[in-house]
Structure formats: C-alpha cells, structure tokens
C-alpha cells in the first residue's frame, strides 16, 4: 500500500516536471513594476455587489496580461469580470482586471493575493509574482445562526469540519515530504516557476519624494509628476477623472483632497502655479 | 453675483433637472444654443422661462408646426395705410431666451430661418437688418417619441447647437418634491436674481479662462476620437465641436468658481457637446445600439491628461 502511494507520488512529480518547462516557455517576458489588488468597499452586506480590482504596471507594451490567476474567492459569487490593458502615459502598459463580486457568507473574509506567472525580464527566470492580499468584512446573518437544531448540531458539524481539515492537512504534508525527498535525490530539473515574491515598491516613499520636490521647486512639471504618481497610487485608470475617483471613493479622503489640490497646481495659470502649490502644501504634509 | 448662485436660485423653481439648468447657463455664458430632447412635461419650458425671469430678460415661445412660416419667426413688413409706407413687425425671435418648441415639426425653410438668426445674431427683413438682443439663447425641444410627420434636422444644422441635453424623468424624491412644492399652483418664478449685465460679464470672464496645453490636447483628442474608424459611427464631429467643447468646459469652470479648466470640465462637457454632432450608421438601428453608449465608449477611450 505504501509502495503504491510512493509510486503514484513519483508519477505525479514526473508529469508535473515534464509539463512545467513547456508552460514556462509560453510565459511573456515582463518587467513587472507594480502588481496590486484592492477592493472598493471594506464592508459589504450579504448580496451587495462590490469590485475587486487587480492592477499591474509593466514596462512592455502588451495587449493583454496572460497567466494571471485570480485568488480563491470562496464565499463570494463572481458576477462577471472585465480585463483590459492600455498604454500608460509614463510608458509601458497598465492592466486592470475588475471582478464584480457578491458576498454569500457573513464575517471577516481575507482574500489572498492574485498571482501572475511571467518570465522576469530582470533576471530571465520564470517567476510567480504575487499581489498583496486584501480583506472584506461581510455583514449579515451568519449561516450557523439559522441552525434550526440549535448549537449542539452546529458544534457537531464544526467538529467534523475541523477533523476533516486536520486530516487533509496531514495528508498534504505527507505527500509534500515524499515529493521533496524524491526531488532532492534525482538530478534537479530546470525549475519551471520560481516562486519569488517581488514586493511592490511602497508608493508612498515615491510620493513623499515627489511632494518634497514640488514644495522645493513649485513648477507645473513637478505638479504634473506628483499628480501622475498620486493617481497611480490611488489606482486611477487612464480614463478616470478626479470626479470619477471621488465618485467611487478611491483612496482615502485625505488622498483625494491632496490630489485635488495638486491638480489645481497642475492646470492653473502659469502665474498662479506657485501659490497653488502653497495652497496644496497642508494637504501634502498630511 | 456668481453663476453658481444663479443656478441655485433656478433650483427653487425647477425641481431636479440640474443638467438642463446647467446646460442653459453654460450655453448662455458660452454664447451658444441648446437642444433639449425629452418627452413632454419634463419642465423644459419652465426651465427656459425661469432663466429669462431670473436674469430679467425677455422670453418667447414658438410652437413649431408644419404650417409655420419663416415670417412667423423673424417678423414681416406690414403696409401702413395711414402713412402709406411699410413698417416692420418684429417676430418672436427678438427675445433674450427663445424656446423653439418641437423644432422638428416645421419644414426646413422655417428651421433655417431660426438657425440663421442663431448663427448671425441678426435678422434681415426686407431691406432692413435688425440685430438680435444680447444675450441671445435659443432652446429647441424635440420629442423623441412622436416622430411621424416630423422633419429631422440635418447634421449641419444640429452642429449649430452648442449642446444637446437628453432630459430624463425625475426621480421618486424629485417627483414627490414637485408634488409638495407646486401642488397644482403655478410654480414660483425667481426674478432678477442676476442681471443681463452679469451674463455679459460672465461671458467675458469665461473667454479669459485658462486652458493648459495638455487640456487643449485632450479637447482635440476627444473630437478626433469621434472621427476614428468605428463600427457604429459614419461621420465624426467637426472642428466646430472642438471649439464648442472648449467653450463649454470654460463655462463649466467659471460656474465652479475656477479661472482654469480641469480635465473634469472637458470630460463632463463631452457627451452633450458631441452626441448630436456624430452621425451614426445603420447598424445602430439594426442592432438596436444606444448611441449614448457609443459616445460614452468613445469618450472613455481617450486617456485623461
């Protein structure tokens, strides 16, 4: 019995190893500069629609983002999604996938990061990029509260689920150990997909730098540069105006106020740029 | 007096329909004219009358019918038996705010009599030429439902209107407010909250509103986008649309209390300025495509500066 399980695991590993390099060759070579995920509402009720937005910025001009895998959305109904890429003003492409979701289970829900498989242009290696995760608090009746048989039945169900989960974890861990043991003994094949995490650069560091530059040199060019960076950080699409961002509550109130102030400096008359930057200063310092 | 305050004052007479009131004010400031398209009973006439009353201007309404004559609009020469000479009776076009109700019910000759006045800001009757009042705003209405026996305005004539507003039904709250506020009595008219001089001053101020070169490029890009090959578009907007879009964006910026245009001014002005200037092909009819959605997609396809 144990021997059979070992052989099955070995066969599985061989098949995985033979398929993976072929898949790796189909990956696009990309400079992934940003890969983020966000939701437009932090709290939703059961049945309410909300949007999960996954956005990426790459240096290459691409028409679509291949090999993007959505996170596990158990507990949500997917009502549709829209995926599009467009040329970014700063060069490269911005790709946005917006998934419309409806929550079905109450309680705090963590959504793990989406993944993007691509050949990292920086080192030429197949890489799995992972976005940051996010969470949603779903309000509404918790399903177990409706148990007509009361807490005893719910407790029994909870016990069974817990036992099943522990059992599954033990089995998965055992298979992983066997596979790891075998993989170490045979010549290592080319790693098809290296799971490396490219932590997205902290946008606020760049914003603070650009803000400082603007306050030091209050010019339209610097205001435009900061505005572009703020729009990127807030998750603005190329076709979205400030009113759109305010309408969908993108970013925080402080970020939107700061963006409004910087936009004034970016588009006002030449003679007023300096005073507009001064007026924007309190918003930037926040 | 600020334009925003005038808008708020008009809101006391006209419940909801903020888009119509804004369009009327923007067009007056930009020196243009407006087409209002919507079913009867949506306060289109009331909005025009309220604007004229609020600025102390004159208001005339002309009901367009198939038997209307050009002289019914611009006026005519009448023989005076006592003096033995011809005198000129000026038509209803000589008003600050003229409502051309159901403009598409009159034949082309009558329509062009009005449109000529709109363009030239003067009317020639017999040997004499008469300047039209300043400010001068023509609001034409069209009912999208009863199209039997109508004469559709050609694109070249529609192009003379600064904006086309699609008037929507009020929301439940707005309709309840209408019921509570008016209840059968004639709606109260605000009078002289601004003056004709204010309107002229705002027009001059709007011309001085600053348009940053990136914003100007955005305006042009929007007009150009309507001319790009599109599965539902036969012909795009003219350069007159580009001018109209910039003028409307300036008027919007002024009403918002700014001395410069921001991308939102342009984006918000684009659908009403472009929708009647784009010729859609037969596929919009055969495939039951809403032209509004086509315009929205074209506008959304142009990156914001």
mmCIF file of N, CA, C and O in Angstrom, chain A residues 113 117 169 190 261:
data_model
loop_
_atom_site.group_PDB
_atom_site.id
_atom_site.type_symbol
_atom_site.label_atom_id
_atom_site.label_comp_id
_atom_site.label_asym_id
_atom_site.label_seq_id
_atom_site.Cartn_x
_atom_site.Cartn_y
_atom_site.Cartn_z
ATOM 1 N N UNK A 113 -3.564 36.995 -2.233
ATOM 2 C CA UNK A 113 -3.132 37.711 -3.420
ATOM 3 C C UNK A 113 -3.342 36.935 -4.715
ATOM 4 O O UNK A 113 -3.339 35.704 -4.721
ATOM 5 N N UNK A 117 2.138 34.682 -13.540
ATOM 6 C CA UNK A 117 3.312 33.912 -13.961
ATOM 7 C C UNK A 117 3.915 34.564 -15.203
ATOM 8 O O UNK A 117 3.219 34.769 -16.200
ATOM 9 N N UNK A 169 -4.829 18.340 5.896
ATOM 10 C CA UNK A 169 -3.521 18.990 6.041
ATOM 11 C C UNK A 169 -2.418 17.967 6.264
ATOM 12 O O UNK A 169 -1.311 18.087 5.709
ATOM 13 N N UNK A 190 15.234 21.841 -14.519
ATOM 14 C CA UNK A 190 15.114 23.314 -14.519
ATOM 15 C C UNK A 190 13.834 23.686 -13.787
ATOM 16 O O UNK A 190 12.773 23.127 -14.059
ATOM 17 N N UNK A 261 -5.898 69.249 -4.737
ATOM 18 C CA UNK A 261 -5.026 70.422 -4.573
ATOM 19 C C UNK A 261 -3.888 70.401 -5.590
ATOM 20 O O UNK A 261 -3.538 71.436 -6.172
#
